[in-house]
Amino acid sequence: MKIGFNGASTMKATLQEDLEAAEKLGYDYIEIWAAKLKHYLATHSTEDLVNRFARSEVKPYAINSIEMISFRSAEQEAELMKELESLSQIAQQLQCPYIVVVPSIDIKNVTQEEIHQETVRILNKMAPLAAKYQVALAFEFLGFQNCTVNTLKQAREIVLEVNRDNVGMVVDTFHFFANDSKLEDLRQTDESHIFIFHINDAEDIPKDQLSDSKRLLPGLGVIPLVDIIQAIQSTGYDRMISIEMFRPEYWEWTAEKVGRMAKEQTEKVLKLAME
Ligand code: ZN
């Protein structure tokens, strides 16, 4: 499994710092945090970044992320499509295959059926635009109670109904664990529907208190990572694993320190999963 550096784990570092750390530590891929990309492009061109990657062993894997894609007003939806087109153009130039897209949270008075229909609708609207730029949408469910799509099963049903080559899922161990997604559902997932695998761990606290800030380095928490890795590998998925942590404590570390610890811990856990 190739290893990906994730800009969300080093929120205070710049894109250049992330990339330098990823190169130094021998990562294969980088997931580009979208806000860092915007910051970079305030003083550089996309062409500068294309040239930077041309000199690098590290390849861009995803731009992460466009959030709150569903249940937008008409005006907000037009904004979403503009953002998608802008990021898709950049992704195409970078030869970056994926953009991560995230369902909405805190939507009141909607049924499960309405959530399903609306999420299918918006992905069907976004997918052809992304396809125009040879980009695929990696849809990431969030395992929070207030997220409209919060289990693997629910996300998979949406992706199956959309049924497009350029729409698949992100499986994130934290979100998988936080809302009790089932290993059996993961084992039954078609490998072609898994676009990205995010790994991380979580503190030993009640699940309803888990927030992004409670994520930990892989192997330091309570998520059954070996079981999840074995389940995902049983589908045939073996492409990439990216370490995504969102922990403010780690944001105070240098990108190189986060990257080194993340890679060491992930390799340890992957080794356990092979035994
Ligand atoms: Zn994630």
PDB file of C-alpha atoms and ligand atoms in Angstrom:
ATOM      1  CA  MET A   1       0.000   0.000   0.000  1.00  0.00           C
ATOM      2  CA  LYS A   2       1.449   3.396  -0.959  1.00  0.00           C
ATOM      3  CA  ILE A   3       1.587   6.049   1.732  1.00  0.00           C
ATOM      4  CA  GLY A   4       0.055   9.496   1.500  1.00  0.00           C
ATOM      5  CA  PHE A   5       0.898  12.670   3.401  1.00  0.00           C
ATOM      6  CA  ASN A   6      -2.237  14.586   4.393  1.00  0.00           C
ATOM      7  CA  GLY A   7      -2.259  18.370   4.763  1.00  0.00           C
ATOM      8  CA  ALA A   8      -4.983  18.180   7.425  1.00  0.00           C
ATOM      9  CA  SER A   9      -2.479  16.623   9.821  1.00  0.00           C
ATOM     10  CA  THR A  10      -0.220  19.685   9.638  1.00  0.00           C
ATOM     11  CA  MET A  11      -2.792  22.447   9.418  1.00  0.00           C
ATOM     12  CA  LYS A  12      -0.380  25.268  10.255  1.00  0.00           C
ATOM     13  CA  ALA A  13       2.268  24.231   7.706  1.00  0.00           C
ATOM     14  CA  THR A  14       2.188  25.544   4.143  1.00  0.00           C
ATOM     15  CA  LEU A  15       1.769  23.397   1.055  1.00  0.00           C
ATOM     16  CA  GLN A  16       5.487  23.821   0.315  1.00  0.00           C
ATOM     17  CA  GLU A  17       6.390  22.679   3.832  1.00  0.00           C
ATOM     18  CA  ASP A  18       4.085  19.657   3.507  1.00  0.00           C
ATOM     19  CA  LEU A  19       5.617  18.727   0.185  1.00  0.00           C
ATOM     20  CA  GLU A  20       9.198  19.144   1.408  1.00  0.00           C
ATOM     21  CA  ALA A  21       8.460  16.948   4.437  1.00  0.00           C
ATOM     22  CA  ALA A  22       6.739  14.320   2.282  1.00  0.00           C
ATOM     23  CA  GLU A  23       9.734  14.243  -0.086  1.00  0.00           C
ATOM     24  CA  LYS A  24      12.295  14.013   2.677  1.00  0.00           C
ATOM     25  CA  LEU A  25      10.419  11.167   4.386  1.00  0.00           C
ATOM     26  CA  GLY A  26       9.832   9.113   1.238  1.00  0.00           C
ATOM     27  CA  TYR A  27       6.058   9.434   0.930  1.00  0.00           C
ATOM     28  CA  ASP A  28       4.505   8.367  -2.377  1.00  0.00           C
ATOM     29  CA  TYR A  29       1.578  10.779  -2.450  1.00  0.00           C
ATOM     30  CA  ILE A  30       0.223  13.951  -0.949  1.00  0.00           C
ATOM     31  CA  GLU A  31      -3.343  15.010  -0.302  1.00  0.00           C
ATOM     32  CA  ILE A  32      -3.437  18.751  -0.777  1.00  0.00           C
ATOM     33  CA  TRP A  33      -5.462  20.688   1.781  1.00  0.00           C
ATOM     34  CA  ALA A  34      -7.602  23.046  -0.341  1.00  0.00           C
ATOM     35  CA  ALA A  35      -7.076  26.131   1.861  1.00  0.00           C
ATOM     36  CA  LYS A  36      -3.287  25.666   1.600  1.00  0.00           C
ATOM     37  CA  LEU A  37      -3.623  25.393  -2.166  1.00  0.00           C
ATOM     38  CA  LYS A  38      -5.513  28.703  -2.253  1.00  0.00           C
ATOM     39  CA  HIS A  39      -2.861  30.292  -0.063  1.00  0.00           C
ATOM     40  CA  TYR A  40      -0.118  28.997  -2.380  1.00  0.00           C
ATOM     41  CA  LEU A  41      -1.917  30.256  -5.480  1.00  0.00           C
ATOM     42  CA  ALA A  42      -2.189  33.749  -4.003  1.00  0.00           C
ATOM     43  CA  THR A  43       1.516  34.189  -4.796  1.00  0.00           C
ATOM     44  CA  HIS A  44       2.168  31.460  -7.383  1.00  0.00           C
ATOM     45  CA  SER A  45       0.578  30.147 -10.565  1.00  0.00           C
ATOM     46  CA  THR A  46      -0.808  26.668 -11.098  1.00  0.00           C
ATOM     47  CA  GLU A  47       2.034  26.239 -13.582  1.00  0.00           C
ATOM     48  CA  ASP A  48       4.531  26.840 -10.732  1.00  0.00           C
ATOM     49  CA  LEU A  49       2.947  23.962  -8.830  1.00  0.00           C
ATOM     50  CA  VAL A  50       2.923  21.727 -11.914  1.00  0.00           C
ATOM     51  CA  ASN A  51       6.656  22.400 -12.274  1.00  0.00           C
ATOM     52  CA  ARG A  52       7.227  21.807  -8.578  1.00  0.00           C
ATOM     53  CA  PHE A  53       5.572  18.383  -8.798  1.00  0.00           C
ATOM     54  CA  ALA A  54       7.465  17.594 -12.008  1.00  0.00           C
ATOM     55  CA  ARG A  55      10.675  17.774  -9.949  1.00  0.00           C
ATOM     56  CA  SER A  56       9.234  15.676  -7.124  1.00  0.00           C
ATOM     57  CA  GLU A  57       8.982  11.977  -6.337  1.00  0.00           C
ATOM     58  CA  VAL A  58       5.787  12.766  -4.419  1.00  0.00           C
ATOM     59  CA  LYS A  59       2.630  12.857  -6.538  1.00  0.00           C
ATOM     60  CA  PRO A  60      -0.623  14.678  -5.821  1.00  0.00           C
ATOM     61  CA  TYR A  61      -3.451  12.237  -5.041  1.00  0.00           C
ATOM     62  CA  ALA A  62      -6.363  14.412  -3.953  1.00  0.00           C
ATOM     63  CA  ILE A  63      -7.455  17.917  -3.163  1.00  0.00           C
ATOM     64  CA  ASN A  64      -9.155  17.820   0.209  1.00  0.00           C
ATOM     65  CA  SER A  65     -11.960  18.951   0.346  1.00  0.00           C
ATOM     66  CA  ILE A  66     -15.239  20.530  -0.777  1.00  0.00           C
ATOM     67  CA  GLU A  67     -17.613  20.424   2.183  1.00  0.00           C
ATOM     68  CA  MET A  68     -21.381  20.686   2.706  1.00  0.00           C
ATOM     69  CA  ILE A  69     -22.224  19.609  -0.833  1.00  0.00           C
ATOM     70  CA  SER A  70     -25.896  18.739  -0.224  1.00  0.00           C
ATOM     71  CA  PHE A  71     -29.034  20.702   0.759  1.00  0.00           C
ATOM     72  CA  ARG A  72     -27.672  24.017  -0.477  1.00  0.00           C
ATOM     73  CA  SER A  73     -29.817  26.900  -1.663  1.00  0.00           C
ATOM     74  CA  ALA A  74     -29.778  27.531  -5.437  1.00  0.00           C
ATOM     75  CA  GLU A  75     -27.319  30.354  -4.943  1.00  0.00           C
ATOM     76  CA  GLN A  76     -25.025  28.280  -2.693  1.00  0.00           C
ATOM     77  CA  GLU A  77     -25.215  25.420  -5.152  1.00  0.00           C
ATOM     78  CA  ALA A  78     -24.053  27.701  -7.963  1.00  0.00           C
ATOM     79  CA  GLU A  79     -21.074  28.614  -5.735  1.00  0.00           C
ATOM     80  CA  LEU A  80     -20.382  24.928  -5.178  1.00  0.00           C
ATOM     81  CA  MET A  81     -20.279  24.246  -8.910  1.00  0.00           C
ATOM     82  CA  LYS A  82     -17.921  27.201  -9.425  1.00  0.00           C
ATOM     83  CA  GLU A  83     -15.610  25.926  -6.710  1.00  0.00           C
ATOM     84  CA  LEU A  84     -15.728  22.436  -8.176  1.00  0.00           C
ATOM     85  CA  GLU A  85     -14.845  23.705 -11.645  1.00  0.00           C
ATOM     86  CA  SER A  86     -11.976  25.793 -10.350  1.00  0.00           C
ATOM     87  CA  LEU A  87     -10.494  22.917  -8.309  1.00  0.00           C
ATOM     88  CA  SER A  88     -11.087  20.440 -11.141  1.00  0.00           C
ATOM     89  CA  GLN A  89      -9.138  22.632 -13.566  1.00  0.00           C
ATOM     90  CA  ILE A  90      -6.241  22.780 -11.122  1.00  0.00           C
ATOM     91  CA  ALA A  91      -6.440  19.049 -10.405  1.00  0.00           C
ATOM     92  CA  GLN A  92      -6.318  18.282 -14.116  1.00  0.00           C
ATOM     93  CA  GLN A  93      -3.230  20.437 -14.599  1.00  0.00           C
ATOM     94  CA  LEU A  94      -1.554  18.739 -11.644  1.00  0.00           C
ATOM     95  CA  GLN A  95      -2.668  15.294 -12.853  1.00  0.00           C
ATOM     96  CA  CYS A  96      -4.273  14.894  -9.447  1.00  0.00           C
ATOM     97  CA  PRO A  97      -6.964  12.213  -9.817  1.00  0.00           C
ATOM     98  CA  TYR A  98      -9.371  13.003  -6.954  1.00  0.00           C
ATOM     99  CA  ILE A  99     -11.262  15.755  -5.179  1.00  0.00           C
ATOM    100  CA  VAL A 100     -12.691  14.825  -1.772  1.00  0.00           C
ATOM    101  CA  VAL A 101     -16.328  15.895  -1.317  1.00  0.00           C
ATOM    102  CA  VAL A 102     -18.162  15.855   1.994  1.00  0.00           C
ATOM    103  CA  PRO A 103     -21.894  15.654   2.844  1.00  0.00           C
ATOM    104  CA  SER A 104     -23.655  18.374   4.807  1.00  0.00           C
ATOM    105  CA  ILE A 105     -24.124  18.514   8.570  1.00  0.00           C
ATOM    106  CA  ASP A 106     -26.849  19.963  10.781  1.00  0.00           C
ATOM    107  CA  ILE A 107     -29.688  19.647   8.278  1.00  0.00           C
ATOM    108  CA  LYS A 108     -32.969  19.583  10.185  1.00  0.00           C
ATOM    109  CA  ASN A 109     -36.198  17.702   9.470  1.00  0.00           C
ATOM    110  CA  VAL A 110     -35.099  15.461   6.637  1.00  0.00           C
ATOM    111  CA  THR A 111     -35.761  11.749   6.297  1.00  0.00           C
ATOM    112  CA  GLN A 112     -33.143   9.157   5.410  1.00  0.00           C
ATOM    113  CA  GLU A 113     -34.810   8.796   2.028  1.00  0.00           C
ATOM    114  CA  GLU A 114     -34.593  12.543   1.382  1.00  0.00           C
ATOM    115  CA  ILE A 115     -30.908  12.516   2.363  1.00  0.00           C
ATOM    116  CA  HIS A 116     -30.272   9.652  -0.022  1.00  0.00           C
ATOM    117  CA  GLN A 117     -32.097  11.322  -2.928  1.00  0.00           C
ATOM    118  CA  GLU A 118     -30.522  14.734  -2.397  1.00  0.00           C
ATOM    119  CA  THR A 119     -26.996  13.352  -2.076  1.00  0.00           C
ATOM    120  CA  VAL A 120     -27.429  11.212  -5.191  1.00  0.00           C
ATOM    121  CA  ARG A 121     -28.800  14.253  -7.038  1.00  0.00           C
ATOM    122  CA  ILE A 122     -25.933  16.581  -6.174  1.00  0.00           C
ATOM    123  CA  LEU A 123     -23.253  13.956  -6.919  1.00  0.00           C
ATOM    124  CA  ASN A 124     -24.936  13.327 -10.285  1.00  0.00           C
ATOM    125  CA  LYS A 125     -24.771  17.049 -10.957  1.00  0.00           C
ATOM    126  CA  MET A 126     -21.128  17.419  -9.881  1.00  0.00           C
ATOM    127  CA  ALA A 127     -19.732  14.281 -11.516  1.00  0.00           C
ATOM    128  CA  PRO A 128     -20.027  15.299 -15.204  1.00  0.00           C
ATOM    129  CA  LEU A 129     -18.344  18.630 -14.498  1.00  0.00           C
ATOM    130  CA  ALA A 130     -15.440  16.890 -12.747  1.00  0.00           C
ATOM    131  CA  ALA A 131     -15.276  14.315 -15.568  1.00  0.00           C
ATOM    132  CA  LYS A 132     -14.777  17.112 -18.076  1.00  0.00           C
ATOM    133  CA  TYR A 133     -11.396  17.627 -16.371  1.00  0.00           C
ATOM    134  CA  GLN A 134     -10.636  13.897 -15.867  1.00  0.00           C
ATOM    135  CA  VAL A 135     -11.208  14.237 -12.144  1.00  0.00           C
ATOM    136  CA  ALA A 136     -13.082  11.838  -9.863  1.00  0.00           C
ATOM    137  CA  LEU A 137     -15.088  12.664  -6.741  1.00  0.00           C
ATOM    138  CA  ALA A 138     -14.154  10.828  -3.549  1.00  0.00           C
ATOM    139  CA  PHE A 139     -17.222  11.061  -1.319  1.00  0.00           C
ATOM    140  CA  GLU A 140     -16.392  10.955   2.406  1.00  0.00           C
ATOM    141  CA  PHE A 141     -19.041  10.089   4.990  1.00  0.00           C
ATOM    142  CA  LEU A 142     -18.461  11.585   8.452  1.00  0.00           C
ATOM    143  CA  GLY A 143     -19.242   9.414  11.472  1.00  0.00           C
ATOM    144  CA  PHE A 144     -20.885  12.220  13.433  1.00  0.00           C
ATOM    145  CA  GLN A 145     -24.507  12.088  14.552  1.00  0.00           C
ATOM    146  CA  ASN A 146     -25.219  15.453  12.928  1.00  0.00           C
ATOM    147  CA  CYS A 147     -23.806  14.470   9.533  1.00  0.00           C
ATOM    148  CA  THR A 148     -26.398  13.570   6.923  1.00  0.00           C
ATOM    149  CA  VAL A 149     -24.337  10.619   5.674  1.00  0.00           C
ATOM    150  CA  ASN A 150     -22.575   8.979   8.590  1.00  0.00           C
ATOM    151  CA  THR A 151     -22.068   5.275   7.885  1.00  0.00           C
ATOM    152  CA  LEU A 152     -20.222   3.298   5.257  1.00  0.00           C
ATOM    153  CA  LYS A 153     -23.431   1.468   4.361  1.00  0.00           C
ATOM    154  CA  GLN A 154     -25.311   4.690   3.683  1.00  0.00           C
ATOM    155  CA  ALA A 155     -22.437   6.151   1.627  1.00  0.00           C
ATOM    156  CA  ARG A 156     -22.108   2.937  -0.346  1.00  0.00           C
ATOM    157  CA  GLU A 157     -25.809   2.901  -1.234  1.00  0.00           C
ATOM    158  CA  ILE A 158     -25.479   6.462  -2.536  1.00  0.00           C
ATOM    159  CA  VAL A 159     -22.390   5.658  -4.608  1.00  0.00           C
ATOM    160  CA  LEU A 160     -24.053   2.506  -5.981  1.00  0.00           C
ATOM    161  CA  GLU A 161     -27.083   4.458  -7.078  1.00  0.00           C
ATOM    162  CA  VAL A 162     -24.999   7.226  -8.663  1.00  0.00           C
ATOM    163  CA  ASN A 163     -23.188   4.458 -10.530  1.00  0.00           C
ATOM    164  CA  ARG A 164     -20.554   6.547 -12.281  1.00  0.00           C
ATOM    165  CA  ASP A 165     -16.905   5.668 -12.826  1.00  0.00           C
ATOM    166  CA  ASN A 166     -15.804   8.981 -11.338  1.00  0.00           C
ATOM    167  CA  VAL A 167     -17.775   8.780  -8.078  1.00  0.00           C
ATOM    168  CA  GLY A 168     -16.481   6.600  -5.231  1.00  0.00           C
ATOM    169  CA  MET A 169     -15.816   6.722  -1.506  1.00  0.00           C
ATOM    170  CA  VAL A 170     -13.265   7.741   1.049  1.00  0.00           C
ATOM    171  CA  VAL A 171     -13.031   5.240   3.884  1.00  0.00           C
ATOM    172  CA  ASP A 172     -11.688   7.000   6.992  1.00  0.00           C
ATOM    173  CA  THR A 173     -10.980   4.805  10.026  1.00  0.00           C
ATOM    174  CA  PHE A 174     -12.066   7.553  12.460  1.00  0.00           C
ATOM    175  CA  HIS A 175     -15.431   8.041  10.744  1.00  0.00           C
ATOM    176  CA  PHE A 176     -15.842   4.297  10.289  1.00  0.00           C
ATOM    177  CA  PHE A 177     -15.312   3.758  14.025  1.00  0.00           C
ATOM    178  CA  ALA A 178     -17.149   6.818  15.382  1.00  0.00           C
ATOM    179  CA  ASN A 179     -20.581   5.748  14.162  1.00  0.00           C
ATOM    180  CA  ASP A 180     -20.129   1.973  14.265  1.00  0.00           C
ATOM    181  CA  SER A 181     -19.860   1.203  10.570  1.00  0.00           C
ATOM    182  CA  LYS A 182     -19.672  -2.552  10.080  1.00  0.00           C
ATOM    183  CA  LEU A 183     -16.615  -4.520   8.952  1.00  0.00           C
ATOM    184  CA  GLU A 184     -18.983  -6.759   7.008  1.00  0.00           C
ATOM    185  CA  ASP A 185     -20.205  -3.757   4.981  1.00  0.00           C
ATOM    186  CA  LEU A 186     -16.597  -2.855   4.214  1.00  0.00           C
ATOM    187  CA  ARG A 187     -15.766  -6.420   3.150  1.00  0.00           C
ATOM    188  CA  GLN A 188     -18.756  -6.393   0.802  1.00  0.00           C
ATOM    189  CA  THR A 189     -17.716  -3.116  -0.828  1.00  0.00           C
ATOM    190  CA  ASP A 190     -16.509  -3.324  -4.399  1.00  0.00           C
ATOM    191  CA  GLU A 191     -12.850  -2.314  -4.515  1.00  0.00           C
ATOM    192  CA  SER A 192     -13.586  -0.044  -7.492  1.00  0.00           C
ATOM    193  CA  HIS A 193     -15.790   2.105  -5.235  1.00  0.00           C
ATOM    194  CA  ILE A 194     -12.994   2.848  -2.742  1.00  0.00           C
ATOM    195  CA  PHE A 195     -10.977   5.796  -3.984  1.00  0.00           C
ATOM    196  CA  ILE A 196      -9.086   6.843  -0.845  1.00  0.00           C
ATOM    197  CA  PHE A 197      -8.269   5.302   2.535  1.00  0.00           C
ATOM    198  CA  HIS A 198      -7.669   7.654   5.497  1.00  0.00           C
ATOM    199  CA  ILE A 199      -6.027   6.195   8.578  1.00  0.00           C
ATOM    200  CA  ASN A 200      -5.882   7.665  12.094  1.00  0.00           C
ATOM    201  CA  ASP A 201      -6.759   6.572  15.620  1.00  0.00           C
ATOM    202  CA  ALA A 202      -9.018   7.956  18.367  1.00  0.00           C
ATOM    203  CA  GLU A 203      -8.898   8.671  22.080  1.00  0.00           C
ATOM    204  CA  ASP A 204     -10.603   6.299  24.486  1.00  0.00           C
ATOM    205  CA  ILE A 205     -13.672   8.426  25.255  1.00  0.00           C
ATOM    206  CA  PRO A 206     -17.419   7.878  24.658  1.00  0.00           C
ATOM    207  CA  LYS A 207     -18.137   7.877  20.941  1.00  0.00           C
ATOM    208  CA  ASP A 208     -20.589  10.759  21.143  1.00  0.00           C
ATOM    209  CA  GLN A 209     -17.730  12.922  22.399  1.00  0.00           C
ATOM    210  CA  LEU A 210     -15.424  12.090  19.514  1.00  0.00           C
ATOM    211  CA  SER A 211     -14.568  15.120  17.408  1.00  0.00           C
ATOM    212  CA  ASP A 212     -11.818  15.588  14.838  1.00  0.00           C
ATOM    213  CA  SER A 213      -9.552  17.029  17.533  1.00  0.00           C
ATOM    214  CA  LYS A 214      -9.626  13.656  19.374  1.00  0.00           C
ATOM    215  CA  ARG A 215      -7.859  11.872  16.546  1.00  0.00           C
ATOM    216  CA  LEU A 216      -4.471  10.307  17.261  1.00  0.00           C
ATOM    217  CA  LEU A 217      -1.535   8.825  15.411  1.00  0.00           C
ATOM    218  CA  PRO A 218      -2.363   5.314  14.151  1.00  0.00           C
ATOM    219  CA  GLY A 219      -1.728   2.698  16.841  1.00  0.00           C
ATOM    220  CA  LEU A 220      -2.019   5.085  19.807  1.00  0.00           C
ATOM    221  CA  GLY A 221      -5.785   4.851  20.307  1.00  0.00           C
ATOM    222  CA  VAL A 222      -8.723   2.469  20.455  1.00  0.00           C
ATOM    223  CA  ILE A 223      -9.798   2.034  16.816  1.00  0.00           C
ATOM    224  CA  PRO A 224      -9.425  -1.616  15.681  1.00  0.00           C
ATOM    225  CA  LEU A 225      -7.162  -0.556  12.812  1.00  0.00           C
ATOM    226  CA  VAL A 226      -5.847  -4.026  12.032  1.00  0.00           C
ATOM    227  CA  ASP A 227      -9.412  -5.319  11.538  1.00  0.00           C
ATOM    228  CA  ILE A 228     -10.329  -2.373   9.319  1.00  0.00           C
ATOM    229  CA  ILE A 229      -7.154  -2.697   7.230  1.00  0.00           C
ATOM    230  CA  GLN A 230      -7.714  -6.425   6.804  1.00  0.00           C
ATOM    231  CA  ALA A 231     -11.339  -5.809   5.800  1.00  0.00           C
ATOM    232  CA  ILE A 232     -10.389  -3.184   3.218  1.00  0.00           C
ATOM    233  CA  GLN A 233      -7.619  -5.373   1.852  1.00  0.00           C
ATOM    234  CA  SER A 234     -10.070  -8.269   1.531  1.00  0.00           C
ATOM    235  CA  THR A 235     -11.884  -6.202  -1.112  1.00  0.00           C
ATOM    236  CA  GLY A 236      -8.661  -6.117  -3.147  1.00  0.00           C
ATOM    237  CA  TYR A 237      -8.022  -2.468  -2.303  1.00  0.00           C
ATOM    238  CA  ASP A 238      -4.294  -1.943  -2.083  1.00  0.00           C
ATOM    239  CA  ARG A 239      -3.614   1.483  -3.552  1.00  0.00           C
ATOM    240  CA  MET A 240      -2.960   4.108  -0.924  1.00  0.00           C
ATOM    241  CA  ILE A 241      -3.320   4.989   2.711  1.00  0.00           C
ATOM    242  CA  SER A 242      -3.167   8.580   3.867  1.00  0.00           C
ATOM    243  CA  ILE A 243      -2.700   9.644   7.474  1.00  0.00           C
ATOM    244  CA  GLU A 244      -5.254  12.314   8.368  1.00  0.00           C
ATOM    245  CA  MET A 245      -5.362  13.559  11.946  1.00  0.00           C
ATOM    246  CA  PHE A 246      -6.764  17.090  12.530  1.00  0.00           C
ATOM    247  CA  ARG A 247      -5.278  17.142  16.028  1.00  0.00           C
ATOM    248  CA  PRO A 248      -4.398  20.663  17.251  1.00  0.00           C
ATOM    249  CA  GLU A 249      -1.570  19.250  19.404  1.00  0.00           C
ATOM    250  CA  TYR A 250       0.117  17.904  16.247  1.00  0.00           C
ATOM    251  CA  TRP A 251      -0.452  21.171  14.384  1.00  0.00           C
ATOM    252  CA  GLU A 252       2.163  22.679  16.723  1.00  0.00           C
ATOM    253  CA  TRP A 253       4.782  20.201  15.465  1.00  0.00           C
ATOM    254  CA  THR A 254       6.807  20.711  12.297  1.00  0.00           C
ATOM    255  CA  ALA A 255       5.448  19.050   9.172  1.00  0.00           C
ATOM    256  CA  GLU A 256       8.510  16.839   9.199  1.00  0.00           C
ATOM    257  CA  LYS A 257       7.879  15.606  12.743  1.00  0.00           C
ATOM    258  CA  VAL A 258       4.209  14.880  12.038  1.00  0.00           C
ATOM    259  CA  GLY A 259       5.121  13.168   8.777  1.00  0.00           C
ATOM    260  CA  ARG A 260       7.829  11.039  10.374  1.00  0.00           C
ATOM    261  CA  MET A 261       5.674   9.892  13.298  1.00  0.00           C
ATOM    262  CA  ALA A 262       2.678   9.287  11.021  1.00  0.00           C
ATOM    263  CA  LYS A 263       4.658   7.171   8.592  1.00  0.00           C
ATOM    264  CA  GLU A 264       6.386   5.144  11.316  1.00  0.00           C
ATOM    265  CA  GLN A 265       3.131   4.423  13.135  1.00  0.00           C
ATOM    266  CA  THR A 266       1.261   3.573   9.938  1.00  0.00           C
ATOM    267  CA  GLU A 267       3.970   1.194   8.796  1.00  0.00           C
ATOM    268  CA  LYS A 268       3.839  -0.520  12.202  1.00  0.00           C
ATOM    269  CA  VAL A 269       0.068  -0.964  11.978  1.00  0.00           C
ATOM    270  CA  LEU A 270       0.257  -2.166   8.358  1.00  0.00           C
ATOM    271  CA  LYS A 271       2.830  -4.734   9.414  1.00  0.00           C
ATOM    272  CA  LEU A 272       0.536  -6.018  12.166  1.00  0.00           C
ATOM    273  CA  ALA A 273      -2.259  -6.295   9.625  1.00  0.00           C
ATOM    274  CA  MET A 274      -0.050  -8.509   7.426  1.00  0.00           C
ATOM    275  CA  GLU A 275       0.694 -10.984  10.238  1.00  0.00           C
TER     276      GLU A 275
HETATM  277 ZN    ZN B   1     -10.870  11.665   6.227  1.00  0.00          ZN
END
